[in-house]
XYZ file of C-alpha atoms in Angstrom:
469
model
C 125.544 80.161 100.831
C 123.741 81.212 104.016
C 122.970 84.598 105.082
C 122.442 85.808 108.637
C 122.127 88.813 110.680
C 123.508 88.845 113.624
C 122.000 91.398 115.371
C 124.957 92.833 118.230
C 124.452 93.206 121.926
C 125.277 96.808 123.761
C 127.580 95.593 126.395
C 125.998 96.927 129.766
C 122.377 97.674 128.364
C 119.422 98.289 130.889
C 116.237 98.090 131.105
C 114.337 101.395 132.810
C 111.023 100.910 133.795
C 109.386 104.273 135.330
C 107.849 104.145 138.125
C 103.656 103.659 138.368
C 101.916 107.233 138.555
C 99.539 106.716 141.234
C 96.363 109.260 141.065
C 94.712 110.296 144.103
C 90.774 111.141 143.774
C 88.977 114.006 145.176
C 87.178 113.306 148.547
C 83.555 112.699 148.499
C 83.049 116.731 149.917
C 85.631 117.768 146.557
C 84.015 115.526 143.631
C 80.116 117.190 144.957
C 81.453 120.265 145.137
C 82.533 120.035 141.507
C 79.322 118.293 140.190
C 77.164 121.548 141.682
C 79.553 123.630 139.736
C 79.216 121.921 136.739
C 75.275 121.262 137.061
C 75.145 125.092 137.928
C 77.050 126.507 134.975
C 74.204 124.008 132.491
C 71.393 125.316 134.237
C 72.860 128.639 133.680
C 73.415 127.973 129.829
C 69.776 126.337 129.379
C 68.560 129.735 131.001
C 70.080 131.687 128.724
C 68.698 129.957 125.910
C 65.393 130.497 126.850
C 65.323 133.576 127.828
C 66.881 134.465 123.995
C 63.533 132.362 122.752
C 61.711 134.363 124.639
C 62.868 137.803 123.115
C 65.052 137.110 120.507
C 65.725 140.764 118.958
C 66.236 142.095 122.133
C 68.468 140.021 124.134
C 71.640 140.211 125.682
C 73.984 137.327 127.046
C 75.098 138.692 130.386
C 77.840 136.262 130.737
C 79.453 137.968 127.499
C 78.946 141.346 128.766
C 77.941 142.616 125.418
C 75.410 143.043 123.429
C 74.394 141.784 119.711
C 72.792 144.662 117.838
C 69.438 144.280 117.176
C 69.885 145.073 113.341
C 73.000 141.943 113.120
C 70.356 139.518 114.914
C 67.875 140.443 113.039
C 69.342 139.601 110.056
C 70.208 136.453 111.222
C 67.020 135.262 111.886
C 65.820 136.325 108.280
C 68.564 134.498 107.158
C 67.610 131.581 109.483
C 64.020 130.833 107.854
C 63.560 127.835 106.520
C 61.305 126.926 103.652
C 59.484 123.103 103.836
C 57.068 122.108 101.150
C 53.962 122.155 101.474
C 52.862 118.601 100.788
C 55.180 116.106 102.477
C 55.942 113.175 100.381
C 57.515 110.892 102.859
C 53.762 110.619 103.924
C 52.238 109.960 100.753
C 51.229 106.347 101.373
C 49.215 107.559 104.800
C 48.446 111.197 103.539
C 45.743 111.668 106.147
C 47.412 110.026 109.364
C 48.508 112.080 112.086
C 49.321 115.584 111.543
C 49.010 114.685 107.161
C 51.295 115.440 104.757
C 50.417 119.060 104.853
C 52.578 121.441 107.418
C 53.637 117.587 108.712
C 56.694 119.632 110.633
C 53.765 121.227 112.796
C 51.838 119.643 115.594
C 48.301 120.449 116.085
C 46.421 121.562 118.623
C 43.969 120.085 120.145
C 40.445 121.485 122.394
C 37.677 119.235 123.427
C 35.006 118.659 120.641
C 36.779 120.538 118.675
C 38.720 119.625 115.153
C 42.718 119.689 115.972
C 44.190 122.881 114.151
C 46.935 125.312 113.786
C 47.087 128.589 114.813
C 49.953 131.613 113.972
C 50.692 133.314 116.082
C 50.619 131.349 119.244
C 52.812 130.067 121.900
C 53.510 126.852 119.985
C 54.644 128.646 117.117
C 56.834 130.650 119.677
C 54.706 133.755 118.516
C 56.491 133.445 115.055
C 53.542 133.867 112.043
C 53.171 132.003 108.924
C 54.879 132.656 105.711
C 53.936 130.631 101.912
C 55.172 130.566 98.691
C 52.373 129.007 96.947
C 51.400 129.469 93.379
C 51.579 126.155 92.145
C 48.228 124.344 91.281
C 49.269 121.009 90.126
C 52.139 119.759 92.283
C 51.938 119.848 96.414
C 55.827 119.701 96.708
C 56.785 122.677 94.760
C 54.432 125.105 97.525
C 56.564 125.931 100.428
C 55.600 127.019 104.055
C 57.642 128.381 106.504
C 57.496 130.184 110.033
C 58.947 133.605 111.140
C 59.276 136.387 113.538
C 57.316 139.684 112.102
C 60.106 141.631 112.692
C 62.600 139.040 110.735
C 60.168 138.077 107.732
C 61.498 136.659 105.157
C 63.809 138.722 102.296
C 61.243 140.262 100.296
C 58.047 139.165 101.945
C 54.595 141.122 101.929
C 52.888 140.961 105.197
C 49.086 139.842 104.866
C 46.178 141.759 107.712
C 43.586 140.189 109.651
C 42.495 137.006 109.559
C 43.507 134.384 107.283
C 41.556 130.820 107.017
C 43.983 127.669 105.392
C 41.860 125.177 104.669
C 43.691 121.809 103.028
C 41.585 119.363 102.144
C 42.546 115.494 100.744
C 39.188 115.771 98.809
C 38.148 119.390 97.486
C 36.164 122.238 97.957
C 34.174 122.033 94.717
C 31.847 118.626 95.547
C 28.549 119.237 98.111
C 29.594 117.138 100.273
C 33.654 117.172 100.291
C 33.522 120.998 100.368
C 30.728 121.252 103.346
C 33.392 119.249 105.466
C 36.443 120.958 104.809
C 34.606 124.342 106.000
C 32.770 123.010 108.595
C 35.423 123.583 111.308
C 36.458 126.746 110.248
C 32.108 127.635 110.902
C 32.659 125.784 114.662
C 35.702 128.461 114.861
C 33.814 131.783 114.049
C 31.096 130.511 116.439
C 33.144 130.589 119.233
C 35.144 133.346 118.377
C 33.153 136.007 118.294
C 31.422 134.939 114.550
C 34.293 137.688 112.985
C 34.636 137.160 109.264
C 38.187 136.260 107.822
C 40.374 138.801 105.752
C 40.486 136.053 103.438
C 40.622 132.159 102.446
C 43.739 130.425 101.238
C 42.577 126.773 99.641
C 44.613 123.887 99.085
C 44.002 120.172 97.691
C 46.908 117.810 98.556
C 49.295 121.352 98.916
C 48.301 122.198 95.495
C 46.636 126.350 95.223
C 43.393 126.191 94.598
C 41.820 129.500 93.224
C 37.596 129.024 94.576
C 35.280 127.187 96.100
C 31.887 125.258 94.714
C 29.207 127.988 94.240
C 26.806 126.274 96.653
C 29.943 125.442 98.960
C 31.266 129.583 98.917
C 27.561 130.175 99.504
C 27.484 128.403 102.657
C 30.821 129.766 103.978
C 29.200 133.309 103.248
C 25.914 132.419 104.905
C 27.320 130.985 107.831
C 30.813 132.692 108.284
C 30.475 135.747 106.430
C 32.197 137.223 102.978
C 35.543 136.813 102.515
C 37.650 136.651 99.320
C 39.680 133.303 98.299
C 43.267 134.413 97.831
C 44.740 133.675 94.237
C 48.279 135.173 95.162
C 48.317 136.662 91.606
C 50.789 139.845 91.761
C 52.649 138.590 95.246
C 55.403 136.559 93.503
C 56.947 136.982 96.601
C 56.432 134.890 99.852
C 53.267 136.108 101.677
C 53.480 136.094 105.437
C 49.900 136.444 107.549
C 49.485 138.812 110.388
C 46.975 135.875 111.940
C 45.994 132.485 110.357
C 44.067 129.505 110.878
C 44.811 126.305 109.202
C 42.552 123.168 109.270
C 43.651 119.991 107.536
C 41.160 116.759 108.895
C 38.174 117.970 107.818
C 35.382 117.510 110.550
C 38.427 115.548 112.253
C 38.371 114.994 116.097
C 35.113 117.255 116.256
C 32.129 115.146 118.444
C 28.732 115.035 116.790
C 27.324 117.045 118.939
C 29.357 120.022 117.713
C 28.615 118.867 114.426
C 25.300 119.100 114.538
C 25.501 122.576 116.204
C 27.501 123.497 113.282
C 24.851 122.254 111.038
C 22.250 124.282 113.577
C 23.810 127.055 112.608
C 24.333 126.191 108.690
C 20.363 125.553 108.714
C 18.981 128.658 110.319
C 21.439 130.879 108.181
C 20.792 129.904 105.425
C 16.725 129.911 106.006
C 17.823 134.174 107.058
C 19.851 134.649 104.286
C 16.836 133.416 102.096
C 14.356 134.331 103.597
C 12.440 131.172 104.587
C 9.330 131.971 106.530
C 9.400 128.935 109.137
C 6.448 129.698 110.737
C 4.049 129.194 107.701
C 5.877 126.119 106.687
C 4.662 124.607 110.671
C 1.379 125.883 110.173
C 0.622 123.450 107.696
C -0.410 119.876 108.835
C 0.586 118.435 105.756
C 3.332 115.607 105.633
C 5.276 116.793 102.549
C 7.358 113.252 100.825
C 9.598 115.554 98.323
C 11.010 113.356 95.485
C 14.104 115.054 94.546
C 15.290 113.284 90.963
C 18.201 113.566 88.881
C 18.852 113.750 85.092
C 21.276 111.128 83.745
C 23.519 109.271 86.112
C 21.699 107.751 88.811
C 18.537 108.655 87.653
C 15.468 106.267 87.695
C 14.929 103.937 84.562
C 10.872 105.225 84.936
C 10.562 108.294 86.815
C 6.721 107.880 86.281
C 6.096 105.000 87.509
C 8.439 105.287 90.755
C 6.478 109.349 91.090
C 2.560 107.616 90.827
C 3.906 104.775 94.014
C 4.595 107.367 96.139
C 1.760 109.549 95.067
C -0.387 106.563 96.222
C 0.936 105.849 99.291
C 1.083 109.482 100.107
C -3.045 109.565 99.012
C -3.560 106.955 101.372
C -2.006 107.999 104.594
C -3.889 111.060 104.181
C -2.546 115.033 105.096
C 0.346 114.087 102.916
C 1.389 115.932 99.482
C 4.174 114.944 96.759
C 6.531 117.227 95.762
C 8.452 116.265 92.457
C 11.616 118.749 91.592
C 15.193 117.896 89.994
C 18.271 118.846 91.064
C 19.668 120.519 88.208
C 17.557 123.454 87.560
C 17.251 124.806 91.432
C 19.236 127.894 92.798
C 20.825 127.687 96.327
C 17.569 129.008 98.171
C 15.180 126.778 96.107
C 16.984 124.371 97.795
C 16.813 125.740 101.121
C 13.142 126.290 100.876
C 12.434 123.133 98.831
C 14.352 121.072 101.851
C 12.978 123.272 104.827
C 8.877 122.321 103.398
C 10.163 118.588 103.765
C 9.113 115.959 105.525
C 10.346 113.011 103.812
C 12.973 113.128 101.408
C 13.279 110.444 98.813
C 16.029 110.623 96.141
C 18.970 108.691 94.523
C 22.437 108.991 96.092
C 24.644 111.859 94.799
C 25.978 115.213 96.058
C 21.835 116.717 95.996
C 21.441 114.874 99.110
C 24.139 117.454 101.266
C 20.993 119.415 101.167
C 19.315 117.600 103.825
C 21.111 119.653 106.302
C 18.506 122.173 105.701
C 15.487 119.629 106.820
C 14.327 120.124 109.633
C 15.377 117.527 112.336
C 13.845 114.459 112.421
C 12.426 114.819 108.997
C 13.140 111.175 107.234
C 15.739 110.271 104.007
C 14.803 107.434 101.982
C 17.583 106.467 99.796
C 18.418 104.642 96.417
C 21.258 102.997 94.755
C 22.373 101.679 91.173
C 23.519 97.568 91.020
C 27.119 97.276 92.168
C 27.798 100.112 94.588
C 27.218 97.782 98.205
C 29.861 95.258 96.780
C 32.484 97.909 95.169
C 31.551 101.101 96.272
C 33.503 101.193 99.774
C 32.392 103.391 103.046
C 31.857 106.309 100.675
C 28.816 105.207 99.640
C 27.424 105.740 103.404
C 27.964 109.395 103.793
C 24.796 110.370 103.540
C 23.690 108.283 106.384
C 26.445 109.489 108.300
C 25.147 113.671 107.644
C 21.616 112.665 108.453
C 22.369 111.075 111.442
C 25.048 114.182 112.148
C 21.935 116.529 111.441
C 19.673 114.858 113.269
C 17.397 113.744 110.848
C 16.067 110.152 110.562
C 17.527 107.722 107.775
C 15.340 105.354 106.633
C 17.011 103.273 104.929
C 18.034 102.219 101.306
C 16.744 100.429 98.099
C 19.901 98.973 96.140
C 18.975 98.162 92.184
C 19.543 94.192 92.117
C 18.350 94.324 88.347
C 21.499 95.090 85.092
C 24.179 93.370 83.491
C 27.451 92.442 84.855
C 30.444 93.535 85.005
C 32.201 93.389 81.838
C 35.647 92.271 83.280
C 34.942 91.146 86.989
C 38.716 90.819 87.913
C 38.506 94.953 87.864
C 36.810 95.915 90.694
C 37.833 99.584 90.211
C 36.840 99.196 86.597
C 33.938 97.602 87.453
C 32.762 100.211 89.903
C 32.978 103.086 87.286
C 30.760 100.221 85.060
C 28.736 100.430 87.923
C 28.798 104.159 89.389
C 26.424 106.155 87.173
C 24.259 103.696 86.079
C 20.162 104.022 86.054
C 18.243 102.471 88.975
C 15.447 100.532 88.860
C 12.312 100.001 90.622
C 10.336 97.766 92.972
C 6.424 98.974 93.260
C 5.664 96.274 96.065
C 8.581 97.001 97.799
C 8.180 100.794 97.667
C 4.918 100.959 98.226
C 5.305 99.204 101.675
C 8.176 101.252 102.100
C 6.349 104.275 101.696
C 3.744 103.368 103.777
C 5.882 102.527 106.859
C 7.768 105.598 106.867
C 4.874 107.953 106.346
C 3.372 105.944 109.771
C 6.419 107.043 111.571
C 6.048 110.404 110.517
C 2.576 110.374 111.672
C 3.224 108.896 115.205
C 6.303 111.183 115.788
C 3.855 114.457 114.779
C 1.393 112.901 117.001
C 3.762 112.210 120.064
C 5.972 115.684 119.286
C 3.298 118.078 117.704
C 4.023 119.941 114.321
C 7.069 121.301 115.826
C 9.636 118.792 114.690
C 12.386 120.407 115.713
C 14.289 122.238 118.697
C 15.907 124.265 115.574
C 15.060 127.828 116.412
C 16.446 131.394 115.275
C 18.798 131.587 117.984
C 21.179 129.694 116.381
C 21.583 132.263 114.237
C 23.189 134.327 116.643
C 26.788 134.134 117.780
C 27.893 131.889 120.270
C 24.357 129.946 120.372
C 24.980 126.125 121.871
C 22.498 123.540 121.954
């Protein structure tokens, strides 16, 4: 059977279509007219909002024609701070690029010579200070930073006085050489600020708290800066907001050598006041002093005789020239100051002893000596003394690398093999250091002729505030 639907027709249907709506545009006078309304009424909104930037506890939105209590805005913009952490791990694989993975929500700024930094507060923290809750030592994420208005601090929050220096390093503030660059901005600052001490230091390594410096490293911040506690944060559980602070986090960063070595000036003479190093006897002597500054275990020489009774040679030969032999390990900080202000020529095996060359006088000479392995595996680290002497002004001469030892044990390893490598003994090469010797002590000898015993345009007014070279 077949089924069908038959669908019916309405006898005298129609079809009604409407008419077209025609729209008529403004004239060209009526559409411009509108546009200068509307661009108006956005300037007008945009010039609100900046004015409430401007003064945000005490502003009034006249286009409302009422007022927000100061208390109910206030509140809001406690409630409104917002806590980042410290160390920013969507930047771990460049930690050091850019702004780093430290504060990495805050631009730096930036002043010729100068290291880029951050200062609180300022206009480009929109006069807002800053606030941390850090006690963590051990994990970078878990410290958190944030920025408010003193009069909408955080719930809870103590409020810090004076000065506060952040110093974050990648490195740390333990090692000679790590910790001298790390504070070495932070000395550039005071210089030009009027050479005021700090309140206090806040450290950090990667975002994680750390508690102190290096002895010899605190020393030279106190020599050159002036005393100042490093905060702990023990009894603030709280978050701790600073009345004024100063963070660096690149290290020497985008400062030119010749502020460097002004820094380093100023390091220097310091630390010869602070000890009391009596320059003036020290270039009264003729003498060329060659100091041979040795180590004990790692990186020490296989036959510290023998290496000791080639230079003693040499230096008997040149003539007005005396050897100096001390070790590293059993010297306060101003035996160092005054061992390295006596010398002439320096001559020791890389390691952190050799930061102390800052306190040479400029254009003394740095002869230095490596284990086997370090040229191959050792990476750009292994020239950072070469970089300070040239910072400092002093001459480097050069460097004997140990071709003598056994290999590697698994040479696939390079990282493996450079800790094989790292502290190992170094050799020696009588013929070669013997006319090494000899050539450098000549070049001391024509630059005394040529510049008199005065080796240096170091002079005590670097010691005082503001001194440029």
């Amino acid at each position: 059977m077949n089924t069908s639907i038959t669908i019916p027709h309405e006898k005298h249907s129609k079809i009604h279509v409407p008419a077209p709506k025609i729209f008529s545009f403004p004239n060209n006078s009526s559409l411009k007219h509108s546009l200068f309304l509307v661009t108006l009424f956005i300037f007008l909104l945009l010039f609100i909002q900046f004015k409430a930037l401007q003064s945000p506890l005490h502003f009034s939105w006249p286009l409302l024609g009422s007022q927000l209590p100061d208390q109910d805005l206030t509140a809001i913009l406690r409630d409104s701070v917002t806590f980042l952490p410290l160390k920013d791990l969507r930047f771990s694989k460049e930690p050091e690029s850019g702004h780093t993975w430290f504060m990495s929500s805050v631009n730096d700024t930036f002043e010729p010579n100068e290291s880029e930094y951050l200062y609180f507060p300022s206009n480009s923290s929109k006069g807002r200070l800053l606030c941390l809750s850090a006690h963590d030592p051990h994990e970078g994420a878990k410290n958190l930073y944030a920025l408010a208005w003193r009069e909408a601090l955080p719930h809870g929050a103590t409020l810090l006085p004076g000065l506060t220096y952040v110093s974050d390093t990648y490195y740390d503030h333990s090692n000679l050489w790590h910790g001298l660059n790390a504070i070495a901005p932070f000395i550039a600052w005071n210089m030009r600020k009027g050479c005021v001490a700090p309140a206090r230091w806040v450290l950090f390594h990667w975002g994680e708290l750390r508690t102190e410096m290096g002895k010899w490293v605190n020393t030279i911040a106190e020599v050159a800066i002036g005393k100042a506690e490093v905060e702990t944060f023990r009894g603030i559980e709280v978050p701790a907001c600073f009345e004024e602070a100063l963070v660096f986090r690149h290290n020497h960063g985008a400062m030119s050598k010749a502020r460097v070595r002004e820094v380093y000036d100023r390091i220097r003479c310091k630390a010869r006041e602070f000890c009391k190093v009596e320059m003036d006897k020290i270039r009264d002597n003729k003498d060329i002093q060659m100091t041979l500054f040795l180590r004990t275990g790692a990186r020490s020489f296989k036959n510290e005789s023998v290496v000791v009774s080639v230079f003693e040679e040499e230096c008997r030969k040149a003539g007005n020239c005396r050897v100096k032999v001390k070790k590293t390990d059993n010297l306060s900080f101003c035996d160092q100051v005054r061992l390295m202000s006596e010398t002439d020529i320096l001559v020791t095996p890389h390691g952190a002893q050799m930061t102390n060359i800052l306190f040479m006088e400029r254009n003394s000479s740095v002869m230095e000596f490596y284990p086997k392995g370090w040229e191959d595996l050792a990476g750009v680290g292994q020239y950072v003394y070469k970089w300070l002497s040239d910072w400092a002004g002093m001459r480097h001469q050069g460097v004997w690398r140990d071709p003598e030892g056994p290999p590697c044990p698994d040479p696939s390893d390079k990282l493996q093999c450079f800790f094989d490598f790292k502290d190992r003994q170094i050799g020696h090469d009588a013929a070669y250091f013997s006319k090494w010797a000899s050539k450098v002590l000549q070049d001391m000898k024509e630059h005394r002729q040529a510049n008199g015993n005065d080796l240096s345009v170091t002079r005590t007014n670097f010691c005082q505030c503001g001194t440029n070279v």
